[in-house]
CSV table of N, CA and C in Angstrom, one decimal:
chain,number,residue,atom,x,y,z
A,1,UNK,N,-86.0,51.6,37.7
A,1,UNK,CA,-85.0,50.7,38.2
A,1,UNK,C,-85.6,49.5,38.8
A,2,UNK,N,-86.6,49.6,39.7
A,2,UNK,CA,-87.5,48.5,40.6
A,2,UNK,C,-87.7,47.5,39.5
A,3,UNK,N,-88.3,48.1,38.3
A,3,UNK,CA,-89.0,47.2,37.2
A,3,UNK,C,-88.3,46.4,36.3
A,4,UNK,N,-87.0,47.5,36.5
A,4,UNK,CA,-85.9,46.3,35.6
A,4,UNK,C,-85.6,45.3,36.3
A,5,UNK,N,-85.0,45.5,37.8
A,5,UNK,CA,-84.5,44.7,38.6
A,5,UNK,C,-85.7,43.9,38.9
A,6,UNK,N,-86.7,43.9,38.7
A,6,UNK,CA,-88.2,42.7,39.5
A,6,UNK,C,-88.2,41.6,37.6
A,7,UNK,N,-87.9,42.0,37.1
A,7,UNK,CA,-87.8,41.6,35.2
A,7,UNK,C,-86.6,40.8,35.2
A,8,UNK,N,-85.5,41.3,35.6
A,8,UNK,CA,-84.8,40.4,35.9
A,8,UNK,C,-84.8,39.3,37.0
A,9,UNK,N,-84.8,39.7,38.4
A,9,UNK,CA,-85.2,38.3,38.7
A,9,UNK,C,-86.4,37.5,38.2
A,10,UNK,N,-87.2,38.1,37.7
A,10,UNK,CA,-88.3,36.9,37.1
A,10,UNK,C,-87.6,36.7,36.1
A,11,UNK,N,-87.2,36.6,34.9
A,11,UNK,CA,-86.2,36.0,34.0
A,11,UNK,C,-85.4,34.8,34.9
A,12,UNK,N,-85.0,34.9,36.0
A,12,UNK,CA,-83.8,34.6,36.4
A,12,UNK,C,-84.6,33.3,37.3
A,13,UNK,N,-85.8,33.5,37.7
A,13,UNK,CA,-86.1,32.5,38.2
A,13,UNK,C,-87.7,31.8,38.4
A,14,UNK,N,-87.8,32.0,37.1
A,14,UNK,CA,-88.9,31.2,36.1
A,14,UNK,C,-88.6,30.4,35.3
A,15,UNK,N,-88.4,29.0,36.1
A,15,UNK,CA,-87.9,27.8,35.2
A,15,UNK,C,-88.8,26.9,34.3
A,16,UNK,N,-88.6,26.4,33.8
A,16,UNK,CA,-89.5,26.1,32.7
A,16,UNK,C,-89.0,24.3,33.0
A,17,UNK,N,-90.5,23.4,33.0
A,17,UNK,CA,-90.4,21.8,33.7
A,17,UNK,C,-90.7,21.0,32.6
A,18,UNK,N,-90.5,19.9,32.5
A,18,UNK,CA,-90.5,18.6,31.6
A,18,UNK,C,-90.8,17.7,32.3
A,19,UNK,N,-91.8,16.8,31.8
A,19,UNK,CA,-92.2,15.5,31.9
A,19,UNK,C,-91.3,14.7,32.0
A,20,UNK,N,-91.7,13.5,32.3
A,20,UNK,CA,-90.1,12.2,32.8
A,20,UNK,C,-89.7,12.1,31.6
A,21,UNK,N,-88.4,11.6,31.3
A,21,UNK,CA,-87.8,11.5,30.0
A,21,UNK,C,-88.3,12.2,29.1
A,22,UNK,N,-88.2,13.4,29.2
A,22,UNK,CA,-88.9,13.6,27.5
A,22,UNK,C,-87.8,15.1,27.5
A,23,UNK,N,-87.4,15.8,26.9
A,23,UNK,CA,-87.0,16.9,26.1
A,23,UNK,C,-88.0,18.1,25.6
A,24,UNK,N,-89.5,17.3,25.3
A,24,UNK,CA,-90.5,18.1,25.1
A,24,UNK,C,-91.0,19.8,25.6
A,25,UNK,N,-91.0,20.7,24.6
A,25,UNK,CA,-91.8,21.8,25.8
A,25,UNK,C,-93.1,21.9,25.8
A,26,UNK,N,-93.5,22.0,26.9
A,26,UNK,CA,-95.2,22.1,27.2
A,26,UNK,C,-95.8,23.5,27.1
A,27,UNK,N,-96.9,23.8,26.3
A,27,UNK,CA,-97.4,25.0,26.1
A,27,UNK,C,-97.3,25.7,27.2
A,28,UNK,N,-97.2,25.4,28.3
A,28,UNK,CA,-96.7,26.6,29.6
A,28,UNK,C,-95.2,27.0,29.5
A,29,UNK,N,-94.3,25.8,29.1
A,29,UNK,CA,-92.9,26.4,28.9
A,29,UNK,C,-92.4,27.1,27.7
A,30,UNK,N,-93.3,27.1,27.0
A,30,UNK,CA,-93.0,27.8,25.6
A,30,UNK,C,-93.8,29.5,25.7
A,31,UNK,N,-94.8,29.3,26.8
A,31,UNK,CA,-95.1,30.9,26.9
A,31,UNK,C,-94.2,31.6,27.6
A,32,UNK,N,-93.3,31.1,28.8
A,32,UNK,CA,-92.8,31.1,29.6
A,32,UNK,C,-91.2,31.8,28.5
A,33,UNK,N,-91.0,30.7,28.1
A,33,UNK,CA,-89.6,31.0,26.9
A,33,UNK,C,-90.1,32.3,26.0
A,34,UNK,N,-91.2,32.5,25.6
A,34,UNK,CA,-91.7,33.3,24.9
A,34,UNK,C,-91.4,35.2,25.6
A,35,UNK,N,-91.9,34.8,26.8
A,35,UNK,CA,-91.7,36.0,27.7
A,35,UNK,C,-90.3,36.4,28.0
A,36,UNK,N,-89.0,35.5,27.9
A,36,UNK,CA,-88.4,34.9,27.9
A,36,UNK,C,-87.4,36.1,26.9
A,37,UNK,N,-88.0,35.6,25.9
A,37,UNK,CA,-87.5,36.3,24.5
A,37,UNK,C,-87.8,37.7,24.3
A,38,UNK,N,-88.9,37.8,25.0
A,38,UNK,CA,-89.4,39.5,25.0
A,38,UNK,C,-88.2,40.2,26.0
A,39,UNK,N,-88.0,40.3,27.0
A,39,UNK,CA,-87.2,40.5,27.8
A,39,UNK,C,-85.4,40.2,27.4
A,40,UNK,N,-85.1,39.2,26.5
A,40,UNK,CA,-83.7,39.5,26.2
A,40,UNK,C,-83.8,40.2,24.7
A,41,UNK,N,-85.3,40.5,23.8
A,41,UNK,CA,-85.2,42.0,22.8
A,41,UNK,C,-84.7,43.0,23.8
A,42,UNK,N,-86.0,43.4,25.3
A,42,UNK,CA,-85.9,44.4,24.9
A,42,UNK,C,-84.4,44.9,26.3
A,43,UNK,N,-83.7,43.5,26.2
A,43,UNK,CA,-82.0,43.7,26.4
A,43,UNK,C,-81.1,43.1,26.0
A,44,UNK,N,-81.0,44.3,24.9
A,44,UNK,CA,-79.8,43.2,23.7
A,44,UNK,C,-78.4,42.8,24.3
A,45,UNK,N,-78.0,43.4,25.2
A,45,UNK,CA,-76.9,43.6,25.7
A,45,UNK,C,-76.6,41.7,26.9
A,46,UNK,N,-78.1,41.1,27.2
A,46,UNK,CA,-78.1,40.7,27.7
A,46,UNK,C,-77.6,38.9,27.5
A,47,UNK,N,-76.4,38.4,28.2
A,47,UNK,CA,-76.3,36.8,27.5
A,47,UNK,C,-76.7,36.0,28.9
A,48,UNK,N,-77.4,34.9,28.3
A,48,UNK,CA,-77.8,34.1,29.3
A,48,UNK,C,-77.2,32.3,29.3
A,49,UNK,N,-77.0,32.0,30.2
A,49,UNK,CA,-76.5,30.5,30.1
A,49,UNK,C,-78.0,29.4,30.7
A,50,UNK,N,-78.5,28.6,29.9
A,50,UNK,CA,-79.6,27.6,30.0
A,50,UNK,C,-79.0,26.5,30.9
A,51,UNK,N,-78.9,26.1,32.1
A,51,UNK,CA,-78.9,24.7,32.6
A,51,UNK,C,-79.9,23.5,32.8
A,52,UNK,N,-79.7,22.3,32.3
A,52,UNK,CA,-80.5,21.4,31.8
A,52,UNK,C,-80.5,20.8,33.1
A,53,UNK,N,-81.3,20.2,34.0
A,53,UNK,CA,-81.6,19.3,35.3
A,53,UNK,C,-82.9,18.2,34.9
A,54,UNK,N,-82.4,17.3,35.9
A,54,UNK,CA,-82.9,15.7,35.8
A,54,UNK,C,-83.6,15.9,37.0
A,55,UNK,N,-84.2,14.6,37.2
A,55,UNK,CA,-84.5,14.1,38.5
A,55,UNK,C,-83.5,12.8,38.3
A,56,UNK,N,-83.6,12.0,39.9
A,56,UNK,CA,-82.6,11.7,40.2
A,56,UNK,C,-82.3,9.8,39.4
A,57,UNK,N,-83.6,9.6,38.6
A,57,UNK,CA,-83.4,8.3,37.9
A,57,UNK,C,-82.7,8.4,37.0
A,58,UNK,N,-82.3,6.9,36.8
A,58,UNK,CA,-81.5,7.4,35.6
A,58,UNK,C,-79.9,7.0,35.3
A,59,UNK,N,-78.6,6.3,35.1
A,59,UNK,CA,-77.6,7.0,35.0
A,59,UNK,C,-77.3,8.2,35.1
A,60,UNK,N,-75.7,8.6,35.5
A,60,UNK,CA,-75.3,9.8,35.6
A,60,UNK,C,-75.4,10.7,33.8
A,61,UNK,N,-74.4,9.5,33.5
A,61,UNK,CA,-74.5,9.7,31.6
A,61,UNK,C,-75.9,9.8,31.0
A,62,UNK,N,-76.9,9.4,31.4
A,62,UNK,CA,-78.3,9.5,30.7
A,62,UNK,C,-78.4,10.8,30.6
A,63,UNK,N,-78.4,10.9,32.4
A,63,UNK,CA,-79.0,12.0,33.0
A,63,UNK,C,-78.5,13.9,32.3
A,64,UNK,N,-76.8,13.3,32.5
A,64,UNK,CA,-76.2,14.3,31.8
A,64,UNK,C,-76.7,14.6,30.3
A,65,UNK,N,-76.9,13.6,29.7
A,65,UNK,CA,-77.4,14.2,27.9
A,65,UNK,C,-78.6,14.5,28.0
A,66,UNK,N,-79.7,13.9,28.9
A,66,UNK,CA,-81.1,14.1,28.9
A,66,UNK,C,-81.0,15.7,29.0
A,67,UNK,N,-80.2,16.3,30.6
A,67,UNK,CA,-80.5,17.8,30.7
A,67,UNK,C,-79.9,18.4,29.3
A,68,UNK,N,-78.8,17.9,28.9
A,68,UNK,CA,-78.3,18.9,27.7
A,68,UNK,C,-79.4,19.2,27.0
A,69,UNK,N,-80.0,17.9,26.6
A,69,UNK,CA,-80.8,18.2,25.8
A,69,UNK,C,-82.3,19.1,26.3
A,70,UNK,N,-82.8,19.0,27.2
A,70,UNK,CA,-84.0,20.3,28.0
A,70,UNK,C,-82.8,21.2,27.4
A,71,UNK,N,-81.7,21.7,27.5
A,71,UNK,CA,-81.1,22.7,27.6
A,71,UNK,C,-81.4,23.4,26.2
A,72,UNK,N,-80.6,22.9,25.2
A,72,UNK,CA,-80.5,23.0,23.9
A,72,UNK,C,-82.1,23.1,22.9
A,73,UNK,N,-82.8,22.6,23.7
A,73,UNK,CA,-84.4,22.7,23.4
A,73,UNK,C,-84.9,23.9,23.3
A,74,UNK,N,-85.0,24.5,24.9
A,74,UNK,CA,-85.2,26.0,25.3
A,74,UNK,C,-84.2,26.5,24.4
A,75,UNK,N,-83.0,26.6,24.1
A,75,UNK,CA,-82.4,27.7,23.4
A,75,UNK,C,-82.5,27.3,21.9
A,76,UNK,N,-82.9,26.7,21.6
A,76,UNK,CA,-83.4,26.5,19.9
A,76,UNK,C,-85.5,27.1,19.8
A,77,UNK,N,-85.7,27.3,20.9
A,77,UNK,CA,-86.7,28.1,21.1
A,77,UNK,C,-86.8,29.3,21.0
A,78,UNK,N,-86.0,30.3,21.7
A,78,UNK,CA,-85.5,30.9,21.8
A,78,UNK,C,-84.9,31.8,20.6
A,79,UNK,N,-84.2,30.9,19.8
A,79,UNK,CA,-83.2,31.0,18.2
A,79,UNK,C,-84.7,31.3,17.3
A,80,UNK,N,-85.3,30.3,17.6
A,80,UNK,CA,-86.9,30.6,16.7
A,80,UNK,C,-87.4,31.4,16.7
A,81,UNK,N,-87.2,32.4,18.3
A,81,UNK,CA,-88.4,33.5,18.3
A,81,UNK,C,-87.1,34.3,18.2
A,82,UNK,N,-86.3,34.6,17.6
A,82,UNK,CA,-85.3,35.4,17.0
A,82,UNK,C,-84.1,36.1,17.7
A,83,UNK,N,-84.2,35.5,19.1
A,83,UNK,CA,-82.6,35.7,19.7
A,83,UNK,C,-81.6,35.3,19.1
A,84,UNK,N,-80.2,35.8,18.9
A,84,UNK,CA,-79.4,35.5,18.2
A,84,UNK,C,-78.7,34.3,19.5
A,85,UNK,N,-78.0,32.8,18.7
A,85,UNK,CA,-77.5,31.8,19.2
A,85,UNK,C,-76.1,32.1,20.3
A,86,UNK,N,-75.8,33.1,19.8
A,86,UNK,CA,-74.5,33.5,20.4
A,86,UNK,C,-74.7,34.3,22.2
A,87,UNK,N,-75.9,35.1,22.5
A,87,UNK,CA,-76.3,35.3,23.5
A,87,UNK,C,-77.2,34.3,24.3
A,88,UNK,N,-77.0,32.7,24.0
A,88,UNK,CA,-77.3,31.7,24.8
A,88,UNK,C,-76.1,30.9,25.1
A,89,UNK,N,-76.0,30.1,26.0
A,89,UNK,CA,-75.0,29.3,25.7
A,89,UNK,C,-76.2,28.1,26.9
A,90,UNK,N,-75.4,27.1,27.0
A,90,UNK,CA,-76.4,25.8,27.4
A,90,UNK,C,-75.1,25.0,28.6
A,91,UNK,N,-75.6,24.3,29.4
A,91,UNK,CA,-74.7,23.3,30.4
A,91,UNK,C,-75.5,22.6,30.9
A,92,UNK,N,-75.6,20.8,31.2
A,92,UNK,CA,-76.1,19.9,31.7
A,92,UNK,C,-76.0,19.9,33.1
A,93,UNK,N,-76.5,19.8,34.1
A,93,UNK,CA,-76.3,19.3,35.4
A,93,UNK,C,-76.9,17.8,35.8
A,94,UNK,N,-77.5,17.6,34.8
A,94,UNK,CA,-78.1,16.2,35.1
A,94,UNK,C,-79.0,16.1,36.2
A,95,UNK,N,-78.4,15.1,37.1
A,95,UNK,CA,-79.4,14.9,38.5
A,95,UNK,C,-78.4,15.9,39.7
A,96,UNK,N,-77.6,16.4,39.3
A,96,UNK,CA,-76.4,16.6,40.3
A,96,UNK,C,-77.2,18.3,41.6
A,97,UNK,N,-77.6,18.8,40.8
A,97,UNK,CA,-78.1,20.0,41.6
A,97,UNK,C,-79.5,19.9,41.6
A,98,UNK,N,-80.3,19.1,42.5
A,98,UNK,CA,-81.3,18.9,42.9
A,98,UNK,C,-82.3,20.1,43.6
A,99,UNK,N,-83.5,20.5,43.2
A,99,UNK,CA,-83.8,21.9,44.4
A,99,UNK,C,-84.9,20.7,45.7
A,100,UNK,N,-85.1,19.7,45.0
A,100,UNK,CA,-86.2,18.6,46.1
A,100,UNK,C,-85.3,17.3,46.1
A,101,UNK,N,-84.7,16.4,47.1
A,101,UNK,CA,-83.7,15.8,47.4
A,101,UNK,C,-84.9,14.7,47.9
A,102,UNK,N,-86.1,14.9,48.0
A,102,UNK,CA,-87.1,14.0,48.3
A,102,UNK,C,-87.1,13.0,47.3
A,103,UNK,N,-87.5,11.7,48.0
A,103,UNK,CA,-87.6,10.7,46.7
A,103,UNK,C,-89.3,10.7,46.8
A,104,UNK,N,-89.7,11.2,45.7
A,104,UNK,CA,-91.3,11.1,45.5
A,104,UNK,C,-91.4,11.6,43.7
A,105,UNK,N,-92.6,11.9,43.5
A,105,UNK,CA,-93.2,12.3,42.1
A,105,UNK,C,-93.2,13.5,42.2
A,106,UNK,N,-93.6,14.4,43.2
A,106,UNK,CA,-93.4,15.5,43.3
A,106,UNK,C,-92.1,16.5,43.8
A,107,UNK,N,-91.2,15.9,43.8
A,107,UNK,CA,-89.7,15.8,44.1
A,107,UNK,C,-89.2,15.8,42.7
A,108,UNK,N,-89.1,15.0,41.9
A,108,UNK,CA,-88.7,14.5,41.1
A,108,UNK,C,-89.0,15.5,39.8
A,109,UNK,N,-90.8,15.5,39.7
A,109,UNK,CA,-91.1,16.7,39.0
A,109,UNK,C,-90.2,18.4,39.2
A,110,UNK,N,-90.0,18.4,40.4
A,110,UNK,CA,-89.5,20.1,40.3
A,110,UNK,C,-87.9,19.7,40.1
A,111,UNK,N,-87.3,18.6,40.0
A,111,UNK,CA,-85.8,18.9,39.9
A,111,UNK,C,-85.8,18.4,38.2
A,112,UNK,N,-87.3,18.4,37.4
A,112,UNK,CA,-86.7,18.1,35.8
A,112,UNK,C,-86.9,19.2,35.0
A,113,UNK,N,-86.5,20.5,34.8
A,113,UNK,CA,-86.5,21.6,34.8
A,113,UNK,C,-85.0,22.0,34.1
A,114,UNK,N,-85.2,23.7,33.2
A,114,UNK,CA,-84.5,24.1,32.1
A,114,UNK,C,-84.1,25.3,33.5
A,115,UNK,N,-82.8,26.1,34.0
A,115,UNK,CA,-83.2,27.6,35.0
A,115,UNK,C,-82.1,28.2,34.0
A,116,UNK,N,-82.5,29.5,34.3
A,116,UNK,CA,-81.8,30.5,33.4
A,116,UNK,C,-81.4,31.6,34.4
A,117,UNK,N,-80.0,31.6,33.6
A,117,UNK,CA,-79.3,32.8,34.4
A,117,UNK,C,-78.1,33.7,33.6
A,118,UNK,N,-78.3,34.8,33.8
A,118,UNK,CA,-78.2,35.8,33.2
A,118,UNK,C,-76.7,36.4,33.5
A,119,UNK,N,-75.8,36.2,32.9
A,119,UNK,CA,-74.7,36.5,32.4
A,119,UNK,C,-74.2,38.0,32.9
A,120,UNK,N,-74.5,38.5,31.5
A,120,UNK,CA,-74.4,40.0,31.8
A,120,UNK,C,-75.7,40.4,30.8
């Protein structure tokens, strides 16, 4: 039970980051998503919602399609390594839920990020 429940929070809060503007995943976020996909095989029962986050440049509207799109990235990742589409679903937050409120590079880096959270 420890191991499910420590699998789950790591699922739950191992977010996967992006460069400024870009949608791209970086071979750390694709191992990351990878592990990712091992863990919702070996729980099929399991649906997860992807939210897309910015840093704070930007329009609101940029910002909002930039995260969709981080969003939709990781779960077309995801679709590849053979989760079925239906146990993802995706939502933008844009710049709006910030985890570093600092204006700096290293602020900005940790609020451009995919976090996943697990449904049921």
């Amino acid at each position: 039970m420890q191991r499910t429940a420590s699998a789950r929070s790591k699922f739950e809060n191992e977010d996967i980051y992006f460069e400024f503007d870009s949608i791209r995943l970086s071979p750390a976020a694709q191992e990351i998503l990878a592990q990712k996909a091992r863990w919702m095989r070996a729980n099929p029962g399991a649906t997860v919602t992807i939210e897309g986050h910015c840093d704070n440049r930007g329009t609101n509207e940029y910002n909002l399609a930039l995260g969709e799109g981080r969003a939709q990235t990781a779960k077309s990742f995801l679709v590849d390594l053979g989760i079925d589409s239906t146990r993802v679903n995706t939502i933008s937050y844009g710049e709006e839920r910030p985890i570093d409120t600092t204006q700096s590079e290293d602020a900005w880096a940790k609020n451009r990020r995919a976090h996943f959270v697990i449904i049921r």
